[in-house]
Amino acid sequence: MNLKRTLLTASIAAIALNAGSALAAVSAEEAAKLGKELTPFGAEKAGNGSDIPEWTGGLTTAPAGYTKGGNLVDPFADEKPLYTVTAQNYKEYSDLLSDGQKALFEKKPTFKMNVYPTHRTAPIPDWVAKNTYNNALNAETTPDGNGVVNAYGGIPFPIPQNGNEAIWNHTLRWYGEGKDATYESATVYTNGSRTITAGQLIESYPYYYKDGNLETFNGNIIHLMLQYSLPTRRKGEVTLVRDPVNANKEPRQAWQYIPGQRRVRRAPTIAFDTPDPGSNGLTTYDQAFMFNGSPERFNWELVGKREMLVPYNSYKFLTAHSNGTAMDEIAQANHTNTDLERWEKHRVWVVEATLREDSRHIYGKRRFYLDEDSWFIVMADMYDGRGELWRYGHSHPVALYADGNIIARAITNYDLQSGDYAMQEYDVIPYSTTATKEDSFYTPQKVRQMSRR
């Protein structure tokens, strides 16, 4: 079996189906593999015998020099690249690259990928592993695939049967109980201009409250409150989102306060392919976190598994700003600073989304690459309605060894036609992913209070 291409077993190939109806949970015999030959999240525990190591529990111990509450310390700072992929030699690594990556090398010849030794750092707390096992036995999608039932506090489908289940694993990935962070985003244009967006982002993840359970679960994946500080024309704008795990039962709820209007309004368009003002329209709202929201507008196919070069353990990149590097040096003229970025070889699930005939979206097809260890989408290729490759994006995962989880930030999307790009949600680190707000914080009334600051 060629690990450089698809690692799709015959059993998975037989059930790589488009979502349509709810499927029964996996058998007890299959679920028993979790924590043994499979990790608690369903990844292959073993390495590939050469350059992908065995998963041994992830990174849970802080490196020397780390102070709790301080800047993250790169545990791999002394490592040197094994090799570098460039516009001149990328075809030699074609089996490890997506179509979007290849196009990026062609579009931006100065782009490069410094490839380092692979470290499988994604940690899994025991309580999340236990919940994931229970989910494997009990979780189901709703008949149309637009929601999940009988799941809480863990990956819903660690042994996915189809693409719809796999994308729900990303949507319900483990990344803490909540966070409070300030961030900056940069949109960089080929004419040399740039726009900086900044704000405070407060999130809680009710699905992952450690002290909760399926009976106390309020049905929401995430509560999000965002207040802009930049650009000046948007200063004071506030956005509130409450996202459900079952969009059929209750669709996304969103509100906005816009200073010029001086009132809090419902914002039903904060979803799907509405242009995201945080990237000056270079991305859509459902590209936040690489993908978010209801999967209802696409058919989802589980294509298989591949070894690929993906951003991973990007401590140097994500902490550069807090360590004194100017944003202009991080988000450079043609692309992000490739001397700061780190790429590794990992196994990823490939999930392809094709626009439903009865739906509308600016993307006719999207191909997502999900890290097998964490279920985070680490890369995506996006195609227009004509089937032409349009955009490529990637995120930068790091394990938060103090919190026992993994995050993926500085989500970067390149427009392969215009040459412009947007790097979003570059957080000012450190921050905690264990802090949460009461559900009562995420209300239109609180938006009104924040608007008076």
GROMACS .gro file of N, CA, C and O in nm, residues 166-252:
model
  348
  166ALA      N    1  -1.715   1.293   0.896
  166ALA     CA    2  -1.579   1.345   0.910
  166ALA      C    3  -1.580   1.496   0.928
  166ALA      O    4  -1.504   1.550   1.010
  167ILE      N    5  -1.663   1.568   0.852
  167ILE     CA    6  -1.663   1.714   0.867
  167ILE      C    7  -1.725   1.754   1.000
  167ILE      O    8  -1.686   1.855   1.059
  168TRP      N    9  -1.818   1.674   1.053
  168TRP     CA   10  -1.869   1.701   1.187
  168TRP      C   11  -1.760   1.679   1.293
  168TRP      O   12  -1.759   1.745   1.396
  169ASN      N   13  -1.667   1.588   1.267
  169ASN     CA   14  -1.556   1.570   1.360
  169ASN      C   15  -1.472   1.697   1.369
  169ASN      O   16  -1.423   1.733   1.477
  170HIS      N   17  -1.453   1.765   1.255
  170HIS     CA   18  -1.384   1.894   1.260
  170HIS      C   19  -1.468   1.998   1.333
  170HIS      O   20  -1.416   2.070   1.420
  171THR      N   21  -1.593   2.007   1.300
  171THR     CA   22  -1.679   2.109   1.362
  171THR      C   23  -1.686   2.089   1.513
  171THR      O   24  -1.691   2.187   1.589
  172LEU      N   25  -1.682   1.965   1.558
  172LEU     CA   26  -1.688   1.933   1.702
  172LEU      C   27  -1.552   1.885   1.753
  172LEU      O   28  -1.544   1.802   1.843
  173ARG      N   29  -1.445   1.941   1.699
  173ARG     CA   30  -1.309   1.904   1.742
  173ARG      C   31  -1.284   1.953   1.885
  173ARG      O   32  -1.350   2.046   1.934
  174TRP      N   33  -1.186   1.892   1.949
  174TRP     CA   34  -1.149   1.929   2.086
  174TRP      C   35  -1.051   2.046   2.082
  174TRP      O   36  -0.941   2.035   2.029
  175TYR      N   37  -1.089   2.161   2.137
  175TYR     CA   38  -0.997   2.274   2.145
  175TYR      C   39  -1.024   2.359   2.268
  175TYR      O   40  -1.004   2.479   2.268
  176GLY      N   41  -1.062   2.291   2.377
  176GLY     CA   42  -1.078   2.359   2.504
  176GLY      C   43  -1.222   2.386   2.538
  176GLY      O   44  -1.315   2.345   2.468
  177GLU      N   45  -1.241   2.457   2.650
  177GLU     CA   46  -1.375   2.493   2.696
  177GLU      C   47  -1.413   2.635   2.657
  177GLU      O   48  -1.531   2.670   2.657
  178GLY      N   49  -1.314   2.717   2.626
  178GLY     CA   50  -1.342   2.855   2.587
  178GLY      C   51  -1.213   2.934   2.580
  178GLY      O   52  -1.105   2.882   2.608
  179LYS      N   53  -1.223   3.059   2.539
  179LYS     CA   54  -1.103   3.142   2.536
  179LYS      C   55  -1.140   3.289   2.536
  179LYS      O   56  -1.253   3.328   2.506
  180ASP      N   57  -1.043   3.371   2.569
  180ASP     CA   58  -1.055   3.517   2.564
  180ASP      C   59  -0.923   3.567   2.507
  180ASP      O   60  -0.819   3.553   2.570
  181ALA      N   61  -0.927   3.620   2.385
  181ALA     CA   62  -0.802   3.656   2.317
  181ALA      C   63  -0.818   3.786   2.240
  181ALA      O   64  -0.927   3.820   2.194
  182THR      N   65  -0.709   3.858   2.228
  182THR     CA   66  -0.702   3.967   2.131
  182THR      C   67  -0.627   3.915   2.009
  182THR      O   68  -0.543   3.826   2.020
  183TYR      N   69  -0.661   3.968   1.894
  183TYR     CA   70  -0.602   3.915   1.773
  183TYR      C   71  -0.584   4.026   1.670
  183TYR      O   72  -0.640   4.135   1.682
  184GLU      N   73  -0.507   3.995   1.568
  184GLU     CA   74  -0.492   4.081   1.451
  184GLU      C   75  -0.508   3.997   1.326
  184GLU      O   76  -0.472   3.879   1.324
  185SER      N   77  -0.561   4.057   1.222
  185SER     CA   78  -0.571   3.994   1.090
  185SER      C   79  -0.515   4.090   0.988
  185SER      O   80  -0.526   4.213   1.003
  186ALA      N   81  -0.454   4.037   0.883
  186ALA     CA   82  -0.396   4.121   0.779
  186ALA      C   83  -0.444   4.073   0.643
  186ALA      O   84  -0.433   3.954   0.611
  187THR      N   85  -0.497   4.165   0.563
  187THR     CA   86  -0.528   4.138   0.423
  187THR      C   87  -0.424   4.211   0.339
  187THR      O   88  -0.408   4.334   0.353
  188VAL      N   89  -0.353   4.138   0.255
  188VAL     CA   90  -0.240   4.193   0.181
  188VAL      C   91  -0.270   4.183   0.032
  188VAL      O   92  -0.305   4.075  -0.019
  189TYR      N   93  -0.254   4.295  -0.037
  189TYR     CA   94  -0.290   4.302  -0.178
  189TYR      C   95  -0.165   4.308  -0.267
  189TYR      O   96  -0.059   4.353  -0.224
  190THR      N   97  -0.182   4.265  -0.389
  190THR     CA   98  -0.069   4.262  -0.482
  190THR      C   99  -0.020   4.401  -0.518
  190THR      O  100   0.094   4.417  -0.563
  191ASN      N  101  -0.104   4.504  -0.497
  191ASN     CA  102  -0.060   4.641  -0.527
  191ASN      C  103   0.024   4.701  -0.416
  191ASN      O  104   0.062   4.818  -0.421
  192GLY      N  105   0.051   4.622  -0.311
  192GLY     CA  106   0.136   4.669  -0.202
  192GLY      C  107   0.061   4.722  -0.082
  192GLY      O  108   0.122   4.744   0.024
  193SER      N  109  -0.069   4.741  -0.092
  193SER     CA  110  -0.146   4.792   0.022
  193SER      C  111  -0.188   4.678   0.114
  193SER      O  112  -0.185   4.560   0.074
  194ARG      N  113  -0.225   4.712   0.235
  194ARG     CA  114  -0.270   4.613   0.331
  194ARG      C  115  -0.372   4.674   0.425
  194ARG      O  116  -0.374   4.795   0.446
  195THR      N  117  -0.456   4.589   0.483
  195THR     CA  118  -0.554   4.632   0.581
  195THR      C  119  -0.538   4.546   0.705
  195THR      O  120  -0.531   4.423   0.695
  196ILE      N  121  -0.530   4.610   0.820
  196ILE     CA  122  -0.519   4.538   0.947
  196ILE      C  123  -0.654   4.544   1.019
  196ILE      O  124  -0.713   4.651   1.034
  197THR      N  125  -0.702   4.429   1.060
  197THR     CA  126  -0.822   4.419   1.142
  197THR      C  127  -0.781   4.363   1.278
  197THR      O  128  -0.696   4.274   1.284
  198ALA      N  129  -0.840   4.415   1.385
  198ALA     CA  130  -0.805   4.368   1.519
  198ALA      C  131  -0.927   4.373   1.608
  198ALA      O  132  -1.025   4.445   1.580
  199GLY      N  133  -0.921   4.296   1.716
  199GLY     CA  134  -1.032   4.298   1.809
  199GLY      C  135  -1.012   4.203   1.924
  199GLY      O  136  -0.907   4.140   1.938
  200GLN      N  137  -1.115   4.192   2.006
  200GLN     CA  138  -1.118   4.099   2.118
  200GLN      C  139  -1.219   3.990   2.085
  200GLN      O  140  -1.333   4.020   2.047
  201LEU      N  141  -1.178   3.865   2.101
  201LEU     CA  142  -1.262   3.751   2.069
  201LEU      C  143  -1.282   3.667   2.194
  201LEU      O  144  -1.185   3.616   2.252
  202ILE      N  145  -1.406   3.657   2.238
  202ILE     CA  146  -1.441   3.580   2.358
  202ILE      C  147  -1.529   3.464   2.314
  202ILE      O  148  -1.631   3.485   2.246
  203GLU      N  149  -1.489   3.343   2.348
  203GLU     CA  150  -1.563   3.225   2.305
  203GLU      C  151  -1.581   3.128   2.421
  203GLU      O  152  -1.496   3.116   2.509
  204SER      N  153  -1.694   3.058   2.420
  204SER     CA  154  -1.718   2.944   2.509
  204SER      C  155  -1.769   2.829   2.424
  204SER      O  156  -1.838   2.850   2.324
  205TYR      N  157  -1.736   2.707   2.467
  205TYR     CA  158  -1.772   2.589   2.390
  205TYR      C  159  -1.856   2.496   2.476
  205TYR      O  160  -1.805   2.402   2.538
  206PRO      N  161  -1.988   2.520   2.484
  206PRO     CA  162  -2.074   2.440   2.573
  206PRO      C  163  -2.068   2.291   2.548
  206PRO      O  164  -2.086   2.212   2.641
  207TYR      N  165  -2.041   2.251   2.425
  207TYR     CA  166  -2.032   2.109   2.393
  207TYR      C  167  -1.916   2.043   2.469
  207TYR      O  168  -1.918   1.922   2.493
  208TYR      N  169  -1.817   2.123   2.508
  208TYR     CA  170  -1.698   2.069   2.575
  208TYR      C  171  -1.684   2.116   2.720
  208TYR      O  172  -1.574   2.115   2.775
  209TYR      N  173  -1.794   2.152   2.785
  209TYR     CA  174  -1.783   2.183   2.928
  209TYR      C  175  -1.751   2.054   3.004
  209TYR      O  176  -1.828   1.958   2.999
  210LYS      N  177  -1.639   2.055   3.074
  210LYS     CA  178  -1.592   1.934   3.141
  210LYS      C  179  -1.693   1.882   3.243
  210LYS      O  180  -1.710   1.760   3.260
  211ASP      N  181  -1.759   1.973   3.312
  211ASP     CA  182  -1.854   1.932   3.416
  211ASP      C  183  -1.994   1.908   3.361
  211ASP      O  184  -2.086   1.880   3.439
  212GLY      N  185  -2.011   1.918   3.230
  212GLY     CA  186  -2.142   1.897   3.171
  212GLY      C  187  -2.161   1.753   3.124
  212GLY      O  188  -2.074   1.667   3.139
  213ASN      N  189  -2.277   1.728   3.066
  213ASN     CA  190  -2.308   1.598   3.009
  213ASN      C  191  -2.420   1.616   2.908
  213ASN      O  192  -2.468   1.727   2.887
  214LEU      N  193  -2.462   1.508   2.847
  214LEU     CA  194  -2.562   1.516   2.742
  214LEU      C  195  -2.694   1.571   2.794
  214LEU      O  196  -2.766   1.642   2.723
  215GLU      N  197  -2.725   1.543   2.921
  215GLU     CA  198  -2.851   1.590   2.978
  215GLU      C  199  -2.850   1.740   3.006
  215GLU      O  200  -2.952   1.808   2.991
  216THR      N  201  -2.734   1.794   3.043
  216THR     CA  202  -2.727   1.937   3.076
  216THR      C  203  -2.686   2.022   2.955
  216THR      O  204  -2.691   2.145   2.963
  217PHE      N  205  -2.646   1.959   2.847
  217PHE     CA  206  -2.597   2.030   2.727
  217PHE      C  207  -2.706   2.120   2.670
  217PHE      O  208  -2.819   2.076   2.648
  218ASN      N  209  -2.671   2.247   2.644
  218ASN     CA  210  -2.770   2.342   2.593
  218ASN      C  211  -2.787   2.336   2.442
  218ASN      O  212  -2.866   2.412   2.385
  219GLY      N  213  -2.713   2.249   2.376
  219GLY     CA  214  -2.732   2.230   2.233
  219GLY      C  215  -2.644   2.314   2.144
  219GLY      O  216  -2.651   2.304   2.021
  220ASN      N  217  -2.556   2.397   2.202
  220ASN     CA  218  -2.472   2.486   2.121
  220ASN      C  219  -2.327   2.437   2.118
  220ASN      O  220  -2.270   2.399   2.220
  221ILE      N  221  -2.267   2.446   1.999
  221ILE     CA  222  -2.126   2.414   1.982
  221ILE      C  223  -2.039   2.523   2.039
  221ILE      O  224  -1.942   2.500   2.111
  222ILE      N  225  -2.073   2.647   2.003
  222ILE     CA  226  -1.989   2.761   2.038
  222ILE      C  227  -2.076   2.883   2.064
  222ILE      O  228  -2.180   2.902   2.001
  223HIS      N  229  -2.035   2.963   2.160
  223HIS     CA  230  -2.085   3.099   2.181
  223HIS      C  231  -1.968   3.194   2.153
  223HIS      O  232  -1.860   3.173   2.207
  224LEU      N  233  -1.990   3.293   2.071
  224LEU     CA  234  -1.881   3.380   2.027
  224LEU      C  235  -1.922   3.526   2.037
  224LEU      O  236  -2.029   3.564   1.989
  225MET      N  237  -1.837   3.607   2.099
  225MET     CA  238  -1.857   3.751   2.108
  225MET      C  239  -1.730   3.819   2.055
  225MET      O  240  -1.621   3.795   2.105
  226LEU      N  241  -1.746   3.903   1.955
  226LEU     CA  242  -1.633   3.969   1.890
  226LEU      C  243  -1.655   4.119   1.890
  226LEU      O  244  -1.760   4.167   1.846
  227GLN      N  245  -1.555   4.193   1.940
  227GLN     CA  246  -1.562   4.339   1.936
  227GLN      C  247  -1.440   4.392   1.862
  227GLN      O  248  -1.326   4.364   1.899
  228TYR      N  249  -1.464   4.469   1.755
  228TYR     CA  250  -1.356   4.521   1.671
  228TYR      C  251  -1.293   4.646   1.732
  228TYR      O  252  -1.361   4.731   1.789
  229SER      N  253  -1.160   4.655   1.716
  229SER     CA  254  -1.088   4.778   1.752
  229SER      C  255  -1.022   4.842   1.630
  229SER      O  256  -0.991   4.961   1.630
  230LEU      N  257  -0.999   4.763   1.524
  230LEU     CA  258  -0.945   4.810   1.398
  230LEU      C  259  -1.016   4.737   1.284
  230LEU      O  260  -1.060   4.623   1.304
  231PRO      N  261  -1.026   4.801   1.167
  231PRO     CA  262  -0.985   4.937   1.132
  231PRO      C  263  -1.074   5.041   1.201
  231PRO      O  264  -1.178   5.006   1.256
  232THR      N  265  -1.032   5.166   1.195
  232THR     CA  266  -1.101   5.272   1.267
  232THR      C  267  -1.249   5.279   1.232
  232THR      O  268  -1.334   5.304   1.319
  233ARG      N  269  -1.282   5.256   1.105
  233ARG     CA  270  -1.421   5.266   1.062
  233ARG      C  271  -1.509   5.159   1.125
  233ARG      O  272  -1.633   5.171   1.124
  234ARG      N  273  -1.448   5.053   1.180
  234ARG     CA  274  -1.526   4.946   1.241
  234ARG      C  275  -1.510   4.942   1.393
  234ARG      O  276  -1.567   4.853   1.458
  235LYS      N  277  -1.435   5.035   1.448
  235LYS     CA  278  -1.410   5.034   1.592
  235LYS      C  279  -1.542   5.040   1.668
  235LYS      O  280  -1.627   5.124   1.640
  236GLY      N  281  -1.558   4.949   1.763
  236GLY     CA  282  -1.679   4.944   1.843
  236GLY      C  283  -1.785   4.850   1.790
  236GLY      O  284  -1.884   4.822   1.859
  237GLU      N  285  -1.767   4.798   1.670
  237GLU     CA  286  -1.864   4.702   1.616
  237GLU      C  287  -1.858   4.573   1.696
  237GLU      O  288  -1.751   4.525   1.733
  238VAL      N  289  -1.973   4.514   1.722
  238VAL     CA  290  -1.981   4.392   1.802
  238VAL      C  291  -2.062   4.287   1.726
  238VAL      O  292  -2.167   4.319   1.669
  239THR      N  293  -2.014   4.163   1.727
  239THR     CA  294  -2.084   4.051   1.665
  239THR      C  295  -2.102   3.941   1.768
  239THR      O  296  -2.008   3.907   1.842
  240LEU      N  297  -2.221   3.885   1.773
  240LEU     CA  298  -2.252   3.773   1.863
  240LEU      C  299  -2.305   3.657   1.780
  240LEU      O  300  -2.392   3.677   1.694
  241VAL      N  301  -2.250   3.537   1.805
  241VAL     CA  302  -2.296   3.417   1.735
  241VAL      C  303  -2.317   3.305   1.837
  241VAL      O  304  -2.234   3.284   1.925
  242ARG      N  305  -2.428   3.236   1.822
  242ARG     CA  306  -2.456   3.114   1.898
  242ARG      C  307  -2.484   3.004   1.796
  242ARG      O  308  -2.583   3.011   1.723
  243ASP      N  309  -2.395   2.905   1.790
  243ASP     CA  310  -2.400   2.805   1.684
  243ASP      C  311  -2.446   2.671   1.740
  243ASP      O  312  -2.383   2.617   1.832
  244PRO      N  313  -2.553   2.611   1.686
  244PRO     CA  314  -2.607   2.487   1.741
  244PRO      C  315  -2.543   2.362   1.681
  244PRO      O  316  -2.486   2.365   1.572
  245VAL      N  317  -2.555   2.253   1.753
  245VAL     CA  318  -2.507   2.124   1.703
  245VAL      C  319  -2.611   2.059   1.613
  245VAL      O  320  -2.579   1.968   1.537
  246ASN      N  321  -2.734   2.107   1.619
  246ASN     CA  322  -2.841   2.056   1.535
  246ASN      C  323  -2.912   2.173   1.468
  246ASN      O  324  -3.002   2.234   1.524
  247ALA      N  325  -2.868   2.205   1.346
  247ALA     CA  326  -2.922   2.321   1.275
  247ALA      C  327  -3.068   2.302   1.236
  247ALA      O  328  -3.139   2.400   1.212
  248ASN      N  329  -3.115   2.180   1.231
  248ASN     CA  330  -3.256   2.156   1.201
  248ASN      C  331  -3.344   2.198   1.317
  248ASN      O  332  -3.452   2.254   1.299
  249LYS      N  333  -3.298   2.170   1.438
  249LYS     CA  334  -3.375   2.203   1.557
  249LYS      C  335  -3.373   2.352   1.585
  249LYS      O  336  -3.473   2.412   1.622
  250GLU      N  337  -3.257   2.413   1.565
  250GLU     CA  338  -3.242   2.557   1.588
  250GLU      C  339  -3.127   2.608   1.503
  250GLU      O  340  -3.012   2.573   1.527
  251PRO      N  341  -3.152   2.692   1.403
  251PRO     CA  342  -3.044   2.742   1.318
  251PRO      C  343  -2.954   2.840   1.392
  251PRO      O  344  -2.985   2.883   1.504
  252ARG      N  345  -2.841   2.873   1.330
  252ARG     CA  346  -2.747   2.968   1.388
  252ARG      C  347  -2.819   3.098   1.425
  252ARG      O  348  -2.901   3.151   1.349
   0.00000   0.00000   0.00000
